[in-house]
Amino acid sequence: SSTSRSILLHFRFSRELAGSTEILQATLYLFWAAPSPGAQPVTVRLLQPDPAGLNATVSSETRLEVQSSGWTTLDVGAAVRSLFGQGTPQLTVELEVPEDWESPLPADHSDSHWPFVVAQAQARTPHRVHRRGVDCSGNSRMCCLREFFVDFKEIGWEDWIIQPEGYHMNYCAGLCPLHMAGIPGLAASFHTAVLKKNTAARPAAAVDSSCVPTQRRPLSLLYYDRDSNIVKTDIPDMIVDSCGCT
């Protein structure tokens, strides 16, 4: 919604999310259309609704100088945390522009250039994940899950990946003795062990046991494509959650 000098942006969250989630950080993304010649001031206000939801007060105000077309980011973590603390499912942002300047936002309402908020969050009451594999201790030599974090900035990908800043890809490493082959699956492991001990069947059953991932999950990625469009995709099997012996 808008008036002659201001534009109101409303970002809505589900009430279930607002009531059960802790916000770690949040960023507002704005794409400026080509402005008039010279720098143009834009005032960005984050509005805080009252408990009744009828009126709103200004919780923060930032003045930006827009000089060219492109994306601008603004930290809104404190505002979103405050809203979630009250169970409020809506963030309202007001953009105040000069009288002689039209809307700084794209006129074509393209989804790829429309304002959005990226938030990193966690459940207030996290549940324990029961892994079928074993996490590695400092001196473990058996097959186990080793945590490994990839920082996109360190590999030079931060200029096109928006979120996340990195992720725990993890990997499997360690020894797989015969009695562990097929874990979990005790029958399979003893079958392999007995078969290996049988000299008559050994040539036909010469199968090595390896430490491999037994459970994976996808990685959600938000990034810019070649035309500066925002793309969200889920890449399968990028995060290793547990390991076992083949």
Coordinates of N, CA, C and O in Angstrom, one line a residue, residues 8 40-41 146:
L8 N 4.1 1.3 2.1 CA 4.1 0.4 3.2 C 4.2 -1.1 2.7 O 3.5 -1.5 1.8
Q40 N 19.4 9.8 -4.2 CA 18.1 10.1 -3.6 C 18.0 9.5 -2.2 O 18.3 8.4 -2.0
P41 N 17.5 10.3 -1.3 CA 17.3 9.8 0.1 C 16.1 9.0 0.2 O 15.0 9.4 -0.2
R146 N 31.7 -37.4 11.0 CA 32.6 -36.3 11.3 C 32.0 -35.0 10.8 O 31.6 -34.9 9.7

